[in-house]
């Protein structure tokens, strides 16, 4: 896959749609088909959609933007983001620029191991059942491997079994078997679910119990991705705000989220603004990633911040983020949806782990954008300009009128639909 030769595209923001695509083709060597797909002209058709879900009646569009300036593990990456919320793409791009000055994002990921759960009820003798499962482990793993010879052929496959006994549930004790399975470049839900279903008769035979649910867990805590960044001293200064003031303000904002679940939910939502946008753009299952993120945020028994911000020895700001990242680059919509295919080509990632790492970097950048704004001039100032454009469009403005109406709304400090409608009337007449 091509990917970008550089993610520094100064002035990209000021180009029109065609010029931006032109620029992407130049830096990332996109094919004409990819360009068309990104533009939406050759996106998902209603006919394709009808093969994807039941009762399809059409397709639903979302804005697709490209975040610039990202450097992940030394590689420049242009990041596609599908999202309806203003400020997200701009925020990520700006923070990626600040992080770039400190070496960009350093990201890591664990092997792509997913967990399938098999619930076993009515086990006559727990101790004996556990012992028999343990002795049959090699055989069970071999059987699980047969579920997906393609993944096994690529070096993936069943890795381990974990046995858990839940003594005290509302229906009494139960044995839970975890099958750990390396899904390589696939998200792997289908493989895991199939493996769990196929293993079930053998598990019943070994335990003497009754298997009930057989399904993957979205708390994919064996498939983690992490990102860190450093914003060097003076990197955060702007306007009347010194670097130290912004930096310490960000650490204080993070401490609030670390200590309080009400704030942590919003803090993590800001992280997911960035993460979901890339997950959606690449045709991945954003509900799975959301579920994994929030469950991971509560893994210590109390819901808390997914990220961590601190001050380094040279006065720099250090950010860290770690969370489960169950995404793939093969299977599902990733290779069916034309725009998702084009987005993967633009990213230039060649493994699911690489994609997981880029996505985590974007989550950290997005968190920084939100905290920097909240800790200084507040979120509304930057937000209002873009929000005003949406209000102008909702009020019926088109073409040049959108910008005129939006600017006037911001100047008046009245970003409201009724005022926008008045202005549209007024400007049209004048
Ligand atoms: C809005 O979509 C996201 C923020 O609320 C995140 C945060 O508060 O950290 C700005």
Coordinates of C-alpha atoms and ligand atoms in Angstrom, one line a residue:
X1 CA 0.0 0.0 0.0
X2 CA 1.3 3.4 -0.9
X3 CA 0.8 5.8 2.1
X4 CA 2.0 9.3 2.2
X5 CA 5.5 10.5 1.4
X6 CA 4.9 13.4 3.8
X7 CA 2.1 14.3 6.2
X8 CA 3.1 17.9 6.3
X9 CA 0.7 19.6 3.9
X10 CA 0.9 23.3 4.7
X11 CA -2.1 25.2 3.4
X12 CA -4.2 22.0 2.9
X13 CA -7.0 23.6 4.9
X14 CA -7.3 26.5 2.5
X15 CA -7.6 24.3 -0.6
X16 CA -11.0 23.4 -2.2
X17 CA -12.2 19.8 -2.3
X18 CA -10.7 19.0 -5.7
X19 CA -7.4 20.6 -4.9
X20 CA -7.2 18.6 -1.6
X21 CA -7.7 15.4 -3.5
X22 CA -5.1 16.5 -6.0
X23 CA -2.6 17.1 -3.2
X24 CA -3.4 13.6 -1.7
X25 CA -2.8 12.0 -5.0
X26 CA 0.5 13.7 -5.3
X27 CA 1.7 12.8 -1.8
X28 CA 0.1 9.4 -1.4
X29 CA 0.0 8.2 -5.0
X30 CA -3.8 7.4 -4.8
X31 CA -5.4 5.6 -7.7
X32 CA -8.2 7.3 -9.6
X33 CA -10.6 4.8 -8.1
X34 CA -9.4 5.7 -4.6
X35 CA -9.8 9.4 -5.3
X36 CA -13.4 8.8 -6.5
X37 CA -14.1 6.8 -3.4
X38 CA -12.8 9.4 -1.0
X39 CA -14.7 12.1 -2.8
X40 CA -17.9 10.0 -2.2
X41 CA -18.6 9.9 -6.0
X42 CA -17.9 6.1 -6.1
X43 CA -18.6 5.3 -2.4
X44 CA -20.8 2.5 -1.1
X45 CA -23.7 2.0 -3.5
X46 CA -27.2 1.1 -2.3
X47 CA -26.8 -2.2 -4.1
X48 CA -23.6 -3.0 -2.1
X49 CA -25.3 -1.9 1.1
X50 CA -28.2 -4.3 0.4
X51 CA -25.7 -7.1 0.5
X52 CA -24.3 -5.9 3.8
X53 CA -27.3 -5.6 6.1
X54 CA -31.0 -6.6 6.1
X55 CA -33.9 -4.3 5.0
X56 CA -31.4 -1.9 3.4
X57 CA -33.0 1.2 1.9
X58 CA -29.9 3.2 1.0
X59 CA -26.6 4.6 2.4
X60 CA -25.9 7.2 5.0
X61 CA -23.1 9.8 4.4
X62 CA -20.6 11.3 6.9
X63 CA -18.0 14.0 6.2
X64 CA -14.6 12.4 5.5
X65 CA -11.6 14.6 6.4
X66 CA -7.8 14.0 6.4
X67 CA -5.7 14.9 9.4
X68 CA -2.2 16.1 8.5
X69 CA 1.1 16.3 10.4
X70 CA 1.0 12.9 11.9
X71 CA 4.3 11.1 12.4
X72 CA 3.9 7.6 14.0
X73 CA 7.1 5.6 14.8
X74 CA 9.1 7.9 12.5
X75 CA 6.7 7.4 9.5
X76 CA 4.6 10.3 8.1
X77 CA 0.9 9.3 7.9
X78 CA -2.1 11.0 6.5
X79 CA -5.1 10.0 8.6
X80 CA -8.6 9.7 7.2
X81 CA -11.3 10.6 9.6
X82 CA -15.1 10.1 9.1
X83 CA -16.9 12.3 11.6
X84 CA -19.7 14.8 11.7
X85 CA -18.3 16.9 14.6
X86 CA -16.5 20.2 13.7
X87 CA -13.0 20.9 15.2
X88 CA -12.0 17.2 15.5
X89 CA -9.9 17.0 12.3
X90 CA -8.4 20.4 12.8
X91 CA -7.6 19.6 16.5
X92 CA -5.9 16.3 15.7
X93 CA -3.8 17.9 12.9
X94 CA -2.7 20.8 15.1
X95 CA -1.7 18.6 18.0
X96 CA 0.1 16.2 15.6
X97 CA 2.2 19.2 14.6
X98 CA 3.1 20.0 18.2
X99 CA 3.9 16.4 18.8
X100 CA 6.0 16.3 15.7
X101 CA 8.4 18.8 17.2
X102 CA 9.1 16.2 20.0
X103 CA 9.6 13.3 17.6
X104 CA 6.0 12.5 16.8
X105 CA 4.1 9.6 18.4
X106 CA 5.9 6.5 19.6
X107 CA 3.4 3.6 19.5
X108 CA 3.4 0.0 20.4
X109 CA 1.0 -2.9 20.2
X110 CA 0.7 -6.4 21.5
X111 CA 0.1 -9.4 19.1
X112 CA -3.5 -9.3 17.8
X113 CA -4.9 -11.8 20.3
X114 CA -8.6 -11.9 20.8
X115 CA -10.6 -13.7 23.5
X116 CA -13.6 -16.0 22.9
X117 CA -15.6 -16.9 26.0
X118 CA -17.4 -20.2 26.5
X119 CA -19.8 -20.3 29.5
X120 CA -20.2 -23.7 31.1
X121 CA -23.1 -24.2 33.5
X122 CA -24.2 -27.2 35.7
X123 CA -20.6 -28.4 36.1
X124 CA -20.8 -31.3 38.6
X125 CA -17.2 -31.1 39.9
X126 CA -15.3 -27.8 39.2
X127 CA -11.9 -29.0 40.3
X128 CA -12.1 -32.1 38.1
X129 CA -13.5 -30.1 35.1
X130 CA -10.6 -27.6 35.4
X131 CA -8.0 -30.4 35.6
X132 CA -9.5 -32.2 32.6
X133 CA -9.5 -29.0 30.5
X134 CA -5.9 -28.3 31.5
X135 CA -4.8 -31.7 30.4
X136 CA -6.6 -31.5 27.1
X137 CA -5.3 -28.0 26.4
X138 CA -3.0 -29.0 23.4
X139 CA -5.8 -31.0 21.8
X140 CA -8.4 -28.1 22.3
X141 CA -6.0 -25.6 20.8
X142 CA -5.4 -27.8 17.8
X143 CA -9.1 -28.2 17.2
X144 CA -9.5 -24.4 17.5
X145 CA -6.7 -23.9 14.9
X146 CA -8.7 -25.9 12.4
X147 CA -11.4 -23.2 12.4
X148 CA -9.5 -20.9 10.2
X149 CA -6.7 -22.5 8.2
X150 CA -6.0 -19.2 6.5
X151 CA -5.2 -17.4 9.7
X152 CA -3.2 -20.4 10.9
X153 CA -1.3 -20.4 7.6
X154 CA -0.4 -16.8 8.2
X155 CA 1.1 -17.6 11.5
X156 CA -2.0 -16.8 13.7
X157 CA -4.2 -19.3 15.5
X158 CA -5.1 -20.5 18.9
X159 CA -2.5 -19.5 21.5
X160 CA -3.8 -20.4 25.0
X161 CA -6.7 -21.3 27.2
X162 CA -7.7 -19.6 30.4
X163 CA -10.0 -21.1 32.9
X164 CA -12.0 -18.9 35.3
X165 CA -14.5 -20.0 37.9
X166 CA -17.2 -17.5 38.8
X167 CA -18.3 -18.8 42.2
X168 CA -21.0 -16.3 42.9
X169 CA -23.3 -15.3 40.1
X170 CA -27.1 -14.8 40.2
X171 CA -27.6 -18.3 38.9
X172 CA -24.8 -20.0 40.9
X173 CA -21.3 -21.0 40.0
X174 CA -20.1 -21.2 36.4
X175 CA -16.9 -22.1 34.6
X176 CA -15.7 -19.7 32.0
X177 CA -13.3 -20.9 29.4
X178 CA -11.3 -18.2 27.5
X179 CA -9.8 -19.2 24.1
X180 CA -7.0 -16.9 23.2
X181 CA -6.6 -16.6 19.4
X182 CA -4.2 -14.6 17.3
X183 CA -6.3 -13.2 14.4
X184 CA -3.4 -11.6 12.5
X185 CA -4.7 -8.8 10.3
X186 CA -8.4 -9.6 10.8
X187 CA -10.5 -8.1 13.6
X188 CA -11.5 -11.7 14.0
X189 CA -15.0 -11.7 15.5
X190 CA -16.3 -14.4 13.1
X191 CA -13.3 -16.6 13.5
X192 CA -13.5 -16.4 17.3
X193 CA -17.2 -17.0 17.4
X194 CA -17.0 -20.0 15.0
X195 CA -14.1 -21.5 17.1
X196 CA -16.0 -21.1 20.3
X197 CA -19.1 -22.8 18.8
X198 CA -17.2 -25.6 17.3
X199 CA -15.3 -26.4 20.6
X200 CA -18.5 -26.5 22.6
X201 CA -19.3 -30.3 22.4
X202 CA -15.7 -31.2 23.4
X203 CA -15.9 -28.7 26.3
X204 CA -19.2 -30.3 27.5
X205 CA -17.6 -33.8 27.2
X206 CA -14.5 -32.7 29.3
X207 CA -16.4 -30.8 32.0
X208 CA -19.6 -32.8 32.2
X209 CA -21.4 -29.4 32.2
X210 CA -23.7 -27.6 29.7
X211 CA -22.2 -24.9 27.5
X212 CA -24.3 -21.8 27.1
X213 CA -22.9 -18.6 25.6
X214 CA -20.1 -18.9 23.0
X215 CA -19.0 -15.4 21.9
X216 CA -15.9 -13.2 21.8
X217 CA -15.2 -10.7 24.5
X218 CA -15.0 -7.0 23.5
X219 CA -12.7 -6.4 26.5
X220 CA -9.8 -7.2 24.2
X221 CA -7.2 -6.7 26.8
X222 CA -4.7 -9.0 25.1
X223 CA -4.8 -6.8 22.0
X224 CA -3.6 -3.5 23.4
X225 CA -2.1 -0.5 21.6
X226 CA -0.3 2.4 23.2
X227 CA 0.9 5.8 22.1
X228 CA 3.2 8.4 23.8
X229 CA 4.1 11.9 22.8
X230 CA 6.3 14.7 24.1
X231 CA 5.6 18.3 23.5
X232 CA 9.0 20.0 24.1
X233 CA 9.4 23.0 26.3
X234 CA 7.8 26.1 24.8
X235 CA 5.9 24.0 22.4
X236 CA 2.5 24.8 24.0
X237 CA 2.9 28.6 24.4
X238 CA 0.3 30.7 22.5
X239 CA -1.2 34.2 22.9
X240 CA -0.9 35.2 26.5
X241 CA -0.4 31.6 27.6
X242 CA 3.1 30.5 28.6
X243 CA 4.2 26.9 27.9
X244 CA 4.3 26.1 31.6
X245 CA 0.8 27.5 32.2
X246 CA -0.8 25.4 29.4
X247 CA 1.3 22.3 30.3
X248 CA 0.3 22.4 34.0
X249 CA -3.3 23.2 33.1
X250 CA -3.4 20.1 31.0
X251 CA -2.0 18.0 33.8
X252 CA -4.5 19.4 36.2
X253 CA -7.3 18.7 33.7
X254 CA -6.1 15.1 33.4
X255 CA -5.9 14.7 37.2
X256 CA -9.6 15.7 37.3
X257 CA -10.4 12.8 34.9
X258 CA -8.1 10.4 36.8
X259 CA -10.0 11.0 40.0
X260 CA -13.6 11.5 38.9
X261 CA -15.7 9.2 36.7
X262 CA -18.1 12.0 35.6
X263 CA -15.2 13.9 34.1
X264 CA -13.4 10.7 32.9
X265 CA -16.4 9.8 30.7
X266 CA -16.2 13.1 28.9
X267 CA -12.4 13.0 28.8
X268 CA -12.5 9.5 27.2
X269 CA -15.2 10.6 24.9
X270 CA -12.8 13.2 23.6
X271 CA -10.2 10.5 23.0
X272 CA -12.8 8.4 21.2
X273 CA -13.7 11.4 18.9
X274 CA -10.4 10.8 17.2
X275 CA -10.3 7.0 17.5
X276 CA -13.9 6.4 16.2
X277 CA -13.4 8.7 13.3
X278 CA -10.5 6.5 12.0
X279 CA -12.2 3.3 13.0
X280 CA -15.3 4.3 10.9
X281 CA -13.2 5.6 8.0
X282 CA -11.4 2.2 7.7
X283 CA -14.6 0.2 7.8
X284 CA -14.0 -1.2 11.3
X285 CA -16.5 -2.0 14.1
X286 CA -16.5 1.2 16.2
X287 CA -18.9 -0.3 18.7
X288 CA -16.4 -3.0 19.5
X289 CA -13.6 -0.5 20.0
X290 CA -15.9 1.7 22.1
X291 CA -16.9 -1.2 24.3
X292 CA -13.3 -2.3 24.8
X293 CA -12.1 1.2 25.6
X294 CA -14.7 1.9 28.3
X295 CA -14.4 -1.6 29.9
X296 CA -10.7 -1.1 30.0
X297 CA -11.1 2.3 31.6
X298 CA -12.9 0.5 34.4
X299 CA -10.6 -2.4 34.8
X300 CA -9.4 -1.4 38.2
X301 CA -12.9 -1.4 39.6
X302 CA -13.4 2.3 39.1
X303 CA -13.9 4.1 35.8
X304 CA -11.0 6.4 35.1
X305 CA -9.0 8.2 32.4
X306 CA -7.6 6.1 29.6
X307 CA -4.7 8.6 29.1
X308 CA -2.1 10.0 31.4
X309 CA -0.3 13.4 31.2
X310 CA 2.8 14.4 33.1
X311 CA 5.7 16.8 33.1
X312 CA 9.1 15.5 31.9
X313 CA 12.6 16.4 33.3
X314 CA 13.1 19.1 30.6
X315 CA 9.8 20.7 31.2
X316 CA 8.1 19.0 28.3
X317 CA 4.6 17.6 28.5
X318 CA 4.4 13.8 28.2
X319 CA 1.2 12.1 27.1
X320 CA 0.5 8.4 27.2
X321 CA -2.5 6.4 26.1
X322 CA -3.2 2.6 26.2
X323 CA -6.4 0.8 25.3
X324 CA -7.7 -2.4 23.5
X325 CA -7.7 -1.9 19.8
X326 CA -9.5 -4.7 17.9
X327 CA -9.3 -3.5 14.3
X328 CA -8.5 -5.3 11.1
X329 CA -7.3 -4.5 7.6
X330 CA -8.9 -7.6 6.0
X331 CA -12.4 -9.0 6.3
X332 CA -15.6 -7.2 7.2
X333 CA -16.3 -3.9 5.6
X334 CA -12.6 -3.0 5.3
X335 CA -12.3 -4.6 1.9
X336 CA -15.9 -4.3 0.7
X337 CA -16.5 -0.6 1.3
X338 CA -14.8 1.4 -1.5
X339 CA -14.1 4.4 0.7
X340 CA -12.7 2.2 3.5
X341 CA -10.3 0.5 1.0
X342 CA -9.2 3.9 -0.2
X343 CA -8.7 5.1 3.4
X344 CA -6.5 2.1 4.2
X345 CA -4.5 2.8 1.0
X346 CA -4.1 6.4 2.1
X347 CA -2.9 5.3 5.6
X348 CA -0.4 3.0 4.0
X349 CA -0.6 0.4 6.8
X350 CA 0.3 -3.1 6.1
X351 CA -0.7 -4.9 9.3
X352 CA -3.6 -4.6 11.8
X353 CA -1.1 -3.7 14.5
X354 CA 0.2 -0.8 12.5
X355 CA -3.4 0.5 12.0
X356 CA -4.1 0.0 15.8
X357 CA -1.0 2.1 16.6
X358 CA -2.0 5.0 14.2
X359 CA -5.5 5.0 15.6
X360 CA -4.1 5.2 19.2
X361 CA -1.9 8.1 18.2
X362 CA -4.9 10.0 16.9
X363 CA -6.8 9.3 20.2
X364 CA -3.9 10.8 22.1
X365 CA -3.7 13.9 19.8
X366 CA -7.5 14.4 20.1
X367 CA -7.3 14.2 23.9
X368 CA -4.5 16.8 23.9
X369 CA -6.5 19.1 21.6
X370 CA -9.5 19.0 24.0
X371 CA -7.4 19.5 27.2
X372 CA -5.4 22.3 25.7
X373 CA -8.6 24.2 24.7
X374 CA -10.4 23.4 28.0
X375 CA -7.3 24.4 30.1
X376 CA -6.9 27.7 28.3
X377 CA -9.5 29.7 26.4
X378 CA -12.3 27.2 26.7
X379 CA -13.8 24.9 24.1
X380 CA -16.4 27.1 22.6
X381 CA -14.1 29.7 21.0
X382 CA -12.5 27.4 18.5
X383 CA -15.7 25.4 18.1
X384 CA -18.0 28.2 17.3
X385 CA -16.6 29.1 13.9
X386 CA -17.2 25.6 12.5
X387 CA -20.4 25.2 14.4
X388 CA -21.6 28.5 12.9
X389 CA -21.1 27.0 9.4
X390 CA -23.3 24.1 10.2
X391 CA -26.0 26.5 11.5
X392 CA -25.6 28.6 8.4
X393 CA -26.2 25.5 6.2
X394 CA -29.1 24.5 8.3
X395 CA -30.6 27.9 7.8
X396 CA -30.4 27.4 4.0
X397 CA -27.1 29.2 3.1
X398 CA -25.2 27.8 0.1
X399 CA -21.9 28.6 -1.5
X400 CA -20.2 31.8 -0.5
X401 CA -23.2 32.7 1.7
X402 CA -22.2 29.9 4.2
X403 CA -19.0 31.7 5.2
X404 CA -20.6 35.1 5.2
X405 CA -23.4 34.1 7.5
X406 CA -21.1 32.0 9.7
X407 CA -18.7 34.9 10.2
X408 CA -21.5 37.3 11.1
X409 CA -22.9 34.8 13.6
X410 CA -19.5 34.6 15.3
X411 CA -19.0 38.3 15.3
X412 CA -22.4 38.8 16.9
X413 CA -21.7 36.0 19.4
X414 CA -25.2 34.6 18.5
X415 CA -24.7 31.3 16.8
X416 CA -28.4 30.5 16.6
X417 CA -30.6 29.1 13.9
X418 CA -33.2 32.0 14.1
X419 CA -30.5 34.6 13.6
X420 CA -28.9 32.6 10.8
X421 CA -32.2 32.5 9.0
X422 CA -32.6 36.3 9.3
X423 CA -29.1 36.7 7.9
X424 CA -29.6 34.4 5.0
X425 CA -32.7 36.4 4.1
X426 CA -30.9 39.7 4.5
X427 CA -27.8 38.7 2.5
X428 CA -29.9 37.2 -0.3
X429 CA -31.9 40.4 -0.7
X430 CA -28.8 42.7 -0.3
Ligands
LIG1 C1 -16.4 17.0 22.8 O1 -16.9 16.2 21.7 C2 -15.2 16.4 23.5 C3 -14.8 17.1 24.8 O2 -15.9 17.3 25.7 C4 -13.7 16.3 25.4 C5 -13.3 16.7 26.7 O3 -14.0 17.4 27.5 O4 -12.1 16.4 27.1 C6 -14.3 18.5 24.5

